Coordinates of C-alpha atoms in Angstrom, one line a residue:
M141 CA 48.2 119.7 88.2
V142 CA 49.9 118.1 84.8
V143 CA 52.7 116.4 87.0
T144 CA 49.9 115.3 89.4
I145 CA 47.8 113.4 86.5
L146 CA 50.8 112.1 84.9
A147 CA 52.0 110.5 88.1
S148 CA 48.7 109.1 88.7
L149 CA 48.5 107.6 85.2
L150 CA 52.1 105.8 85.9
V151 CA 50.7 104.6 89.3
S152 CA 47.4 103.2 87.7
F153 CA 49.5 101.3 85.1
T154 CA 52.1 99.7 87.4
L155 CA 51.3 100.0 91.1
I156 CA 47.5 99.3 91.0
P157 CA 47.8 96.2 88.7
F158 CA 50.5 94.7 91.1
L159 CA 48.5 95.5 94.4
A160 CA 45.3 94.1 92.8
S161 CA 46.9 90.8 92.0
R162 CA 48.2 90.6 95.3
F163 CA 45.3 91.5 97.7
L164 CA 41.9 91.1 95.6
R165 CA 40.0 88.1 96.1
G166 CA 37.9 86.3 93.7
E167 CA 34.4 87.4 94.2
S168 CA 30.9 85.9 92.9
E169 CA 29.7 86.5 89.4
H170 CA 27.5 89.6 90.4
G171 CA 30.4 91.3 92.3
N172 CA 30.6 92.2 95.9
L173 CA 27.8 93.6 98.3
A174 CA 28.3 97.2 97.3
F175 CA 28.2 96.6 93.4
R176 CA 25.0 94.3 93.8
A177 CA 23.2 97.3 96.0
M178 CA 24.4 99.7 93.4
S179 CA 22.9 97.4 90.5
R180 CA 19.7 97.2 92.0
L181 CA 19.8 101.0 92.5
I182 CA 20.7 101.5 88.8
E183 CA 17.9 99.0 87.7
G184 CA 15.3 100.6 89.8
A185 CA 16.1 104.3 89.2
Y186 CA 18.3 104.9 86.1
R187 CA 16.9 102.4 83.7
P188 CA 13.3 103.5 83.7
V189 CA 14.7 107.3 83.3
L190 CA 17.0 106.1 80.4
N191 CA 14.2 104.4 78.7
V192 CA 11.9 107.6 78.8
V193 CA 14.4 109.7 77.5
M194 CA 15.5 107.5 74.7
H195 CA 12.0 107.2 73.5
R196 CA 12.2 111.2 73.5
P197 CA 15.5 112.3 72.5
R198 CA 14.4 115.6 70.8
L199 CA 12.7 116.6 74.0
T200 CA 15.4 115.5 76.2
L201 CA 17.9 117.7 74.2
F202 CA 15.5 120.6 74.3
V203 CA 15.1 120.6 78.1
A204 CA 18.9 120.0 78.6
A205 CA 19.5 123.2 76.3
L206 CA 16.9 125.1 78.1
L207 CA 18.6 124.2 81.4
V208 CA 22.1 125.2 80.1
A209 CA 20.6 128.7 78.7
G210 CA 18.9 129.3 82.0
S211 CA 22.3 128.9 83.9
F212 CA 24.2 131.1 81.6
A213 CA 21.3 133.6 82.2
L214 CA 22.4 133.5 86.0
V215 CA 26.0 135.3 84.8
P216 CA 24.7 138.9 85.2
R217 CA 23.2 137.9 88.7
I218 CA 26.4 136.1 89.6
G219 CA 28.5 139.2 88.8
F220 CA 32.2 139.2 87.9
S221 CA 35.5 140.0 90.3
V222 CA 39.1 139.7 89.4
F223 CA 40.2 138.5 92.9
P224 CA 38.3 138.2 96.2
K225 CA 39.1 139.7 99.5
A226 CA 42.0 138.2 101.5
G227 CA 39.6 137.0 104.4
I228 CA 42.4 137.8 107.2
P229 CA 42.0 139.3 110.3
Q230 CA 43.8 142.6 109.6
F231 CA 43.0 145.8 107.9
L232 CA 44.6 149.1 107.3
I233 CA 43.7 152.6 107.7
H234 CA 45.3 155.4 105.5
V235 CA 45.1 158.9 107.2
Q236 CA 45.9 162.0 105.0
T237 CA 46.2 165.6 106.6
P238 CA 46.2 168.6 104.7
D239 CA 49.7 169.4 102.9
G240 CA 52.1 171.3 105.2
S241 CA 50.6 169.8 108.4
S242 CA 53.3 169.1 110.9
L243 CA 53.7 165.6 112.5
D244 CA 52.1 166.8 115.7
T245 CA 48.8 167.5 113.9
T246 CA 49.0 164.2 112.0
D247 CA 49.9 162.4 115.1
A248 CA 46.9 164.0 116.9
V249 CA 44.5 162.8 114.2
V250 CA 45.9 159.2 114.7
R251 CA 45.8 159.1 118.2
T252 CA 41.9 160.0 118.0
I253 CA 41.6 157.2 115.8
E254 CA 43.4 154.9 118.2
D255 CA 41.3 156.0 121.1
D256 CA 38.0 155.3 118.7
L257 CA 39.5 151.8 117.9
R258 CA 40.2 150.8 121.5
R259 CA 36.3 151.0 121.9
E260 CA 35.8 147.8 119.7
P261 CA 35.9 144.4 121.5
D262 CA 36.6 142.6 118.6
I263 CA 40.1 144.5 118.0
A264 CA 43.2 143.0 119.5
R265 CA 45.9 145.2 118.6
V266 CA 46.5 148.7 117.1
T267 CA 49.8 149.7 115.6
S268 CA 50.5 153.3 113.7
S269 CA 53.2 154.8 111.7
V270 CA 53.2 158.4 111.6
G271 CA 55.2 160.3 109.0
R272 CA 55.3 157.5 106.3
G273 CA 53.3 154.4 105.1
Y274 CA 53.3 151.4 107.2
P275 CA 55.9 148.8 106.5
P276 CA 54.9 145.9 104.0
V277 CA 52.5 143.6 106.0
Y278 CA 50.5 141.8 102.5
Y279 CA 52.0 141.0 99.4
N280 CA 50.5 143.4 97.3
V281 CA 50.0 146.4 99.5
W282 CA 53.1 148.8 99.4
P283 CA 54.0 151.5 101.8
R284 CA 53.4 155.2 100.8
N285 CA 56.0 157.8 100.4
Q286 CA 57.3 159.7 103.6
S287 CA 55.6 162.9 104.7
A288 CA 54.4 164.7 107.4
S289 CA 50.9 164.5 106.4
V290 CA 50.8 160.7 106.0
A291 CA 50.1 158.1 108.6
D292 CA 49.0 154.4 108.5
V293 CA 47.2 152.5 111.1
L294 CA 47.3 148.7 111.3
V295 CA 44.3 146.9 113.2
Q296 CA 44.6 143.4 114.1
L297 CA 41.4 141.5 114.9
H298 CA 40.9 138.6 117.2
G299 CA 39.5 136.7 114.2
Y300 CA 37.9 137.2 110.8
Q301 CA 34.2 136.4 110.5
A302 CA 32.8 137.6 107.2
A303 CA 29.7 139.2 108.4
R304 CA 30.8 140.5 111.6
T305 CA 34.0 141.9 110.3
T306 CA 32.1 143.9 107.4
A307 CA 29.6 145.3 110.1
L308 CA 32.6 146.5 112.2
L309 CA 34.3 148.0 109.3
E310 CA 30.9 150.0 108.3
R311 CA 30.8 151.2 111.8
L312 CA 34.3 152.6 111.7
R313 CA 33.9 154.3 108.7
V314 CA 30.8 156.2 109.8
R315 CA 32.6 157.2 113.0
V316 CA 36.2 157.9 111.3
A317 CA 34.1 160.3 108.6
K318 CA 33.4 162.6 111.6
I319 CA 37.1 163.2 112.6
P320 CA 37.8 166.8 111.2
G321 CA 41.2 167.8 109.6
A322 CA 41.9 164.5 107.5
E323 CA 41.1 162.3 104.8
I324 CA 40.7 158.6 106.4
I325 CA 40.0 155.5 104.4
I326 CA 39.6 152.3 105.7
R327 CA 40.7 149.2 103.4
E328 CA 40.7 145.6 103.7
F329 CA 43.2 143.5 102.0
E330 CA 42.4 141.7 98.9
N331 CA 43.9 139.3 96.7
G332 CA 45.6 139.7 93.3
P333 CA 47.8 142.4 91.8
P334 CA 47.6 145.7 93.7
V335 CA 45.3 148.3 92.4
V336 CA 44.8 152.1 93.5
A337 CA 41.1 151.6 94.1
P338 CA 38.3 149.4 92.5
I339 CA 36.9 152.3 90.9
E340 CA 39.7 154.4 88.9
L341 CA 38.8 156.9 86.0
R342 CA 41.8 158.5 84.4
V343 CA 41.4 162.0 82.4
T344 CA 44.4 162.8 80.2
G345 CA 44.7 166.4 78.6
P346 CA 47.5 168.8 78.0
D347 CA 45.9 171.9 80.2
L348 CA 45.9 171.3 84.4
A349 CA 43.3 174.2 84.9
R350 CA 41.2 172.2 82.6
L351 CA 41.8 168.9 84.0
R352 CA 40.8 170.0 87.4
Q353 CA 37.3 171.1 86.1
L354 CA 37.1 168.0 84.3
A355 CA 38.3 165.8 87.5
A356 CA 35.6 167.7 89.6
E357 CA 32.8 166.9 87.3
V358 CA 33.9 163.3 87.0
A359 CA 34.2 163.2 91.0
A360 CA 30.6 164.8 91.7
Q361 CA 28.8 162.2 89.0
L362 CA 31.1 159.3 90.5
A363 CA 29.7 160.3 94.1
R364 CA 26.0 160.0 92.8
L365 CA 26.6 156.7 91.5
P366 CA 24.9 154.0 93.6
G367 CA 27.4 151.4 95.3
T368 CA 30.5 154.1 95.6
R369 CA 31.9 155.6 98.7
D370 CA 35.1 157.4 99.5
V371 CA 35.5 159.4 96.0
R372 CA 38.9 161.0 95.7
N373 CA 40.0 163.7 93.7
P374 CA 43.7 164.6 93.9
L375 CA 43.2 168.1 92.3
A376 CA 40.2 169.0 94.6
V377 CA 42.2 170.9 96.9
S378 CA 45.0 172.8 96.0
R379 CA 48.1 173.7 97.9
T380 CA 49.6 177.3 98.5
D381 CA 53.1 177.8 97.2
L382 CA 55.3 180.9 97.7
Q383 CA 56.7 182.4 94.6
V384 CA 59.6 185.0 94.6
V385 CA 59.4 187.2 91.8
L386 CA 62.9 188.4 91.5
D387 CA 63.7 191.6 90.1
E388 CA 66.5 190.6 88.2
P389 CA 68.2 193.9 86.8
K390 CA 68.0 195.6 90.1
A391 CA 69.5 192.1 91.6
A392 CA 72.3 192.3 89.1
L393 CA 73.3 196.0 89.6
I394 CA 73.8 194.7 93.3
G395 CA 75.7 191.7 92.6
I396 CA 73.1 189.3 93.7
T397 CA 72.2 186.3 91.8
A398 CA 69.0 184.1 91.7
V399 CA 71.0 181.3 93.4
D400 CA 71.8 183.8 96.4
V401 CA 67.9 184.4 96.7
D402 CA 67.1 180.8 96.5
R403 CA 69.7 179.9 99.2
S404 CA 68.7 182.6 101.5
V405 CA 64.9 181.9 101.4
R406 CA 65.5 178.1 101.7
M407 CA 67.6 178.7 104.9
A408 CA 65.2 180.8 106.4
I409 CA 62.0 178.4 105.6
S410 CA 63.7 175.0 106.1
G411 CA 67.3 175.4 106.6
L412 CA 70.2 174.3 104.5
D413 CA 72.1 170.8 104.8
V414 CA 75.6 171.6 105.2
G415 CA 76.9 168.4 106.4
T416 CA 76.5 164.9 108.3
L417 CA 77.6 164.6 112.1
K418 CA 78.8 161.3 113.0
M419 CA 77.5 159.9 116.3
P420 CA 78.6 157.3 118.6
G421 CA 78.0 153.6 117.6
G422 CA 78.3 154.3 113.9
R423 CA 75.1 156.5 113.4
S424 CA 74.9 159.8 111.4
T425 CA 72.6 162.8 111.5
D426 CA 72.1 165.5 108.9
I427 CA 73.2 169.1 110.1
L428 CA 70.7 171.7 109.2
V429 CA 71.7 175.6 109.4
G430 CA 68.6 177.7 109.7
L431 CA 67.8 181.2 110.9
P432 CA 66.2 181.8 114.5
W433 CA 62.7 183.3 113.8
H434 CA 60.4 185.2 116.4
A435 CA 57.3 185.5 114.4
E436 CA 54.4 187.6 115.4
R437 CA 52.3 185.0 116.0
E438 CA 52.7 183.2 119.4
N439 CA 54.2 179.6 119.6
S440 CA 55.5 179.5 116.2
D441 CA 58.9 179.4 114.8
R442 CA 58.2 179.7 111.1
P443 CA 58.6 183.1 109.6
D444 CA 55.5 184.8 108.0
L445 CA 55.5 186.9 104.9
G446 CA 56.3 190.2 107.0
N447 CA 59.5 188.6 108.5
L448 CA 60.5 186.8 105.0
A449 CA 60.5 190.5 103.3
K450 CA 63.0 191.9 106.1
L451 CA 65.1 188.8 105.3
E452 CA 68.9 190.0 104.5
V453 CA 70.2 188.6 101.1
S454 CA 73.8 188.6 100.8
G455 CA 75.8 189.2 97.6
L456 CA 79.0 190.8 96.0
G457 CA 77.5 194.2 96.7
G458 CA 76.6 193.4 100.5
S459 CA 73.4 192.7 102.1
V460 CA 69.9 194.2 101.1
P461 CA 66.4 193.3 102.3
L462 CA 64.5 190.8 100.1
A463 CA 61.5 193.0 99.8
Q464 CA 63.8 195.3 97.6
L465 CA 64.9 192.8 95.2
A466 CA 61.7 190.8 94.8
E467 CA 58.0 190.4 95.2
L468 CA 56.6 187.6 97.4
Q469 CA 53.4 186.2 96.0
L470 CA 51.1 183.1 97.4
Q471 CA 49.6 181.4 94.5
P472 CA 47.5 178.1 94.2
A473 CA 49.3 174.9 93.1
P474 CA 48.1 171.3 92.3
R475 CA 49.1 168.9 95.2
L476 CA 49.8 166.3 92.6
I477 CA 50.8 166.5 88.7
S478 CA 50.7 163.0 87.3
H479 CA 52.3 162.1 83.9
Y480 CA 51.7 159.1 81.6
D481 CA 53.5 158.7 78.5
R482 CA 54.5 162.3 78.8
E483 CA 51.0 163.6 79.0
R484 CA 49.3 165.0 82.0
Y485 CA 46.3 163.2 83.7
V486 CA 44.3 163.1 86.9
S487 CA 43.0 159.9 88.3
V488 CA 39.5 160.2 90.3
T489 CA 39.0 157.1 92.4
A490 CA 36.3 155.3 94.6
E491 CA 35.6 152.6 96.7
V492 CA 32.7 150.2 96.4
Q493 CA 30.4 149.8 99.0
E494 CA 29.9 146.8 101.4
G495 CA 27.0 144.5 99.4
A496 CA 27.4 146.3 96.1
N497 CA 28.6 144.4 93.0
A498 CA 31.9 145.9 92.1
Q499 CA 31.5 144.8 88.4
E500 CA 28.0 146.5 88.0
V501 CA 29.6 149.7 89.9
S502 CA 32.3 149.7 87.3
Q503 CA 30.0 149.1 84.4
A504 CA 28.0 152.0 85.6
A505 CA 31.0 154.2 86.2
L506 CA 32.1 153.4 82.5
R507 CA 28.5 154.2 81.2
M508 CA 28.9 157.6 82.9
M509 CA 32.1 158.7 81.4
A510 CA 31.1 157.4 77.8
G511 CA 28.2 160.1 78.3
L512 CA 30.6 162.9 79.4
P513 CA 31.6 165.2 76.8
L514 CA 35.1 166.1 76.7
P515 CA 36.9 168.9 75.0
P516 CA 39.1 168.1 71.8
Q517 CA 42.7 166.6 72.9
Y518 CA 41.0 165.2 76.1
R519 CA 40.3 161.7 76.5
W520 CA 39.4 159.1 79.4
S521 CA 40.5 155.5 80.4
A522 CA 39.4 153.2 83.1
G523 CA 41.9 151.8 85.9
G524 CA 41.2 149.8 88.8
L525 CA 39.3 146.5 88.4
V526 CA 38.4 147.1 84.9
E527 CA 42.2 147.3 83.9
S528 CA 43.1 144.5 86.3
Q529 CA 40.4 142.4 84.9
K530 CA 41.4 142.8 81.4
E531 CA 45.1 142.1 82.4
S532 CA 44.3 138.9 84.3
F533 CA 41.7 137.4 81.9
S534 CA 43.6 138.3 78.7
G535 CA 45.4 135.3 79.0
L536 CA 42.7 133.1 80.1
G537 CA 40.6 133.3 76.9
P538 CA 43.3 131.8 74.7
A539 CA 44.1 129.3 77.4
V540 CA 40.4 128.1 77.3
I541 CA 40.4 128.0 73.5
I542 CA 43.7 125.9 73.4
A543 CA 42.2 123.6 76.2
I544 CA 39.1 122.9 74.2
F545 CA 40.6 122.7 70.8
G546 CA 43.5 120.5 72.5
V547 CA 40.7 118.1 73.9
L548 CA 38.7 118.0 70.6
A549 CA 41.8 117.3 68.4
I550 CA 42.7 114.4 70.6
L551 CA 39.2 113.0 70.7
V552 CA 39.0 113.2 66.8
L553 CA 42.4 111.6 66.4
E554 CA 41.1 108.5 69.0
F555 CA 37.4 108.2 67.6
R556 CA 38.2 109.1 63.9
S557 CA 34.7 110.8 63.7
F558 CA 33.5 114.0 64.3
R559 CA 30.2 112.8 65.5
A560 CA 31.5 110.7 68.5
T561 CA 33.8 113.8 69.3
F562 CA 30.8 115.8 69.4
I563 CA 29.0 113.5 71.7
V564 CA 32.0 113.5 74.0
A565 CA 32.3 117.3 74.2
A566 CA 28.6 117.7 74.5
V567 CA 29.1 117.2 78.4
I568 CA 31.3 120.6 78.6
P569 CA 28.1 122.8 78.6
L570 CA 26.5 120.5 81.2
G571 CA 29.3 120.9 83.6
A572 CA 29.4 124.6 83.3
M573 CA 25.7 124.8 84.1
G574 CA 26.5 123.1 87.5
G575 CA 29.5 125.3 88.0
L576 CA 27.7 128.6 87.6
L577 CA 24.5 127.2 89.7
A578 CA 27.2 126.4 92.5
L579 CA 28.4 130.0 92.3
F580 CA 25.0 131.5 92.5
L581 CA 23.7 129.4 95.3
S582 CA 26.9 129.9 97.3
G583 CA 26.9 133.9 96.7
E584 CA 30.1 133.7 95.2
T585 CA 31.4 135.8 92.1
L586 CA 32.9 134.8 88.7
S587 CA 36.3 135.5 89.9
F588 CA 39.5 134.7 88.4
T589 CA 40.1 131.3 90.4
A590 CA 36.6 130.5 89.7
S591 CA 37.4 130.7 85.7
I592 CA 40.4 128.4 86.2
G593 CA 38.1 125.9 87.7
F594 CA 35.9 125.8 84.5
V595 CA 39.1 125.3 82.6
A596 CA 40.1 122.2 84.9
L597 CA 36.5 121.0 84.5
I598 CA 36.8 120.4 81.0
G599 CA 39.3 117.7 81.2
I600 CA 37.7 116.1 83.9
E601 CA 34.1 115.8 82.9
V602 CA 35.4 114.8 79.3
K603 CA 37.2 112.0 80.8
N604 CA 33.9 110.4 82.3
S605 CA 32.0 110.9 79.0
L606 CA 34.8 109.1 77.1
L607 CA 34.5 106.1 79.3
L608 CA 30.7 105.8 78.2
V609 CA 31.1 106.4 74.6
D610 CA 34.2 103.9 74.4
F611 CA 32.2 101.2 75.8
T612 CA 29.3 101.7 73.6
S613 CA 32.0 101.2 70.8
Q614 CA 33.0 98.0 72.2
L615 CA 29.7 96.5 72.5
R616 CA 28.6 97.6 68.7
A617 CA 31.8 96.0 67.7
E618 CA 30.6 92.7 69.2
G619 CA 27.6 93.1 66.9
V620 CA 25.2 94.5 69.8
P621 CA 22.5 96.8 68.2
L622 CA 22.9 100.7 68.9
A623 CA 20.0 101.2 71.1
D624 CA 20.9 98.0 73.2
A625 CA 24.5 99.0 73.4
I626 CA 23.6 102.4 74.3
A627 CA 21.4 101.2 77.1
R628 CA 23.8 98.6 78.4
A629 CA 26.8 100.9 78.4
G630 CA 24.8 103.6 80.2
E631 CA 24.0 100.8 82.9
I632 CA 27.2 99.1 83.2
R633 CA 29.3 102.3 83.1
F634 CA 27.2 104.2 85.6
F635 CA 28.9 102.7 88.8
P636 CA 32.6 103.4 87.7
I637 CA 31.6 107.0 86.5
L638 CA 29.9 107.7 89.7
L639 CA 32.6 106.7 91.9
T640 CA 35.4 108.7 89.7
S641 CA 33.1 111.6 90.3
M642 CA 32.6 111.0 94.0
T643 CA 36.4 110.7 94.4
A644 CA 37.0 114.3 92.9
I645 CA 34.4 115.8 94.6
G646 CA 35.7 114.4 97.9
G647 CA 39.2 115.8 96.9
M648 CA 37.5 119.2 96.5
L649 CA 35.4 119.3 99.7
P650 CA 38.2 120.5 102.0
L651 CA 38.7 123.6 100.1
V652 CA 34.9 124.5 100.1
L653 CA 34.9 123.9 104.0
E654 CA 37.9 126.0 104.4
R655 CA 35.8 129.0 103.2
S656 CA 39.1 130.3 101.4
A657 CA 38.2 133.4 99.7
L658 CA 40.6 132.4 96.8
Y659 CA 40.4 128.8 96.5
S660 CA 36.7 127.9 97.5
P661 CA 35.2 129.4 94.3
L662 CA 37.4 127.2 92.1
A663 CA 36.6 124.1 94.3
L664 CA 32.6 124.9 94.0
V665 CA 32.9 125.1 90.2
I666 CA 34.5 121.8 90.0
I667 CA 32.1 120.0 92.5
G668 CA 29.0 121.8 91.0
G669 CA 30.3 120.8 87.5
L670 CA 30.9 117.2 88.5
V671 CA 27.3 116.7 90.0
S672 CA 25.7 118.3 87.0
S673 CA 27.5 116.5 84.3
T674 CA 27.6 113.1 86.3
I675 CA 23.7 113.3 86.3
L676 CA 22.7 115.0 83.0
S677 CA 25.4 113.3 80.8
R678 CA 24.1 110.0 81.7
L679 CA 21.0 111.0 79.8
V680 CA 22.4 113.3 77.2
T681 CA 25.1 111.4 76.1
P682 CA 23.0 108.0 75.3
V683 CA 20.3 110.4 73.6
L684 CA 23.2 112.1 71.3
S685 CA 24.6 108.6 70.7
L686 CA 21.2 107.4 69.5
L687 CA 20.5 110.5 67.3
L688 CA 24.1 110.7 65.8
L689 CA 25.5 107.1 65.5
K690 CA 22.4 105.2 63.7
D691 CA 24.2 105.7 60.4
E692 CA 27.8 104.4 61.5
G693 CA 29.0 101.2 60.5
R694 CA 29.4 98.1 62.8
G695 CA 32.2 95.7 63.0
G696 CA 34.7 96.2 60.5
G697 CA 32.9 98.9 58.6
G698 CA 35.0 102.0 59.6
G699 CA 33.8 105.0 61.4
A700 CA 34.2 106.0 65.0
L701 CA 32.6 103.0 66.7
S702 CA 34.0 100.4 64.6
A703 CA 36.3 99.0 67.3
P704 CA 36.9 100.0 70.9
L705 CA 39.4 102.6 71.9
S706 CA 41.3 100.4 74.5
S707 CA 40.2 97.6 76.5
G708 CA 41.9 99.1 79.4
L709 CA 40.1 102.3 79.2
A710 CA 36.7 100.6 79.3
S711 CA 37.1 98.0 82.0

């Protein structure tokens, strides 16, 4: 944007004057037909209103302040969001079967989902990946780790329509929730940095058993919050581990080590990797050596505990059954142990229901956690949208402050007066009011891109107000009384300012009509801000000039308005 503005400035100082000297023809004293029509409109509509507000300046400022305050009161209803949904005709279904499930079991669940998806006429194609996450199809979605209990289903729609696609996803969520034997999550693609889930609450502490209890309590309360769905607690279901408790003194007498026992058990259960077989064409495959088992259960090729107890373990002293050296125990174990800064933590996540405000649900979850008593050495933190919002907006606040103070510093240097600077800068909240109203009426949230629109709006609307104040300074330098100079500047500069705003609005309209979830909020903010600032600043700026500049000197008396800034700016 900076390069674009500098390029337009160069063109306006070089190419535009050249073209004007070659192609513009002489016109009558009162301008062309369009200018005369606009002048009559200004005289009939704008001049009477300007006269009214000039005679009631304090009431005008009170009404303007009331409108601005009312628009800022809409912020809680508008809501916050970091980045909107991608709005593309694709979505992803995550499938997680219980730990230890075979590929056939996971594939059976996926086939059930595929059969259900084919019933929907809006779905064009369905592709699945069983045993590992789907390859990257969107810039902020990464594939999950390889596992027999993992599968992803990518669904391609004929087209994306916000209301229709949302209704489709809700129907599918209800139906897949009835499929037994798996945890199934339907997720839309979203813009912005990757997040595990919109709602993520982390509990950190030393003891894993206590963390499991706290995670269960957090998950239960999170499921009761309005607006949440698909609450996930990784410690809710434990896996079963086989523990071989070796009698080391007895094993040492026979000459069998723990390594011998480990190797024998691994060969019996999963096989040992003993080498690589080179295949024709340069391919290769691992060679696994295992033991043939005929378990008591039919259609099973895995050993049970009875067969493992009979397993012969070889050592220096010969071979003995495993049951004579060790005790086999089945013990529960957590599916996942997460660490951050060498501390254990558990992350409880939840999705946000369609139609619910993610910011409001996140704040409700934070209030819930604030009221949850935690033992000593245990603490909680927020992830998801809350963490992403902090990271995304952390650099935006200083940028806004720098932009505002940068504009104010330039205005002070140009006008040499804080009063005139305040008059020009007073248009900023008027533009913000229009931007907030545009978001509210369109149903958009105050997202990251919308916030960037407010930053860009500052420079655009200040430029328009600068034209009005600068021309007022020129008239006062010529000896025109303050009230007359303000009225004439408002009428004469109304048309150029209106054209400038209409040009900027026209440039933003394609982004609005595109209905882009990422860029349309930015364009809406700029259009709404330009409309409100163009209309209201034509009334508020003259009133502020009347109240604040009546003590400023005229002619060569110094002050902000003693001389025009530049004839080129005012012309």
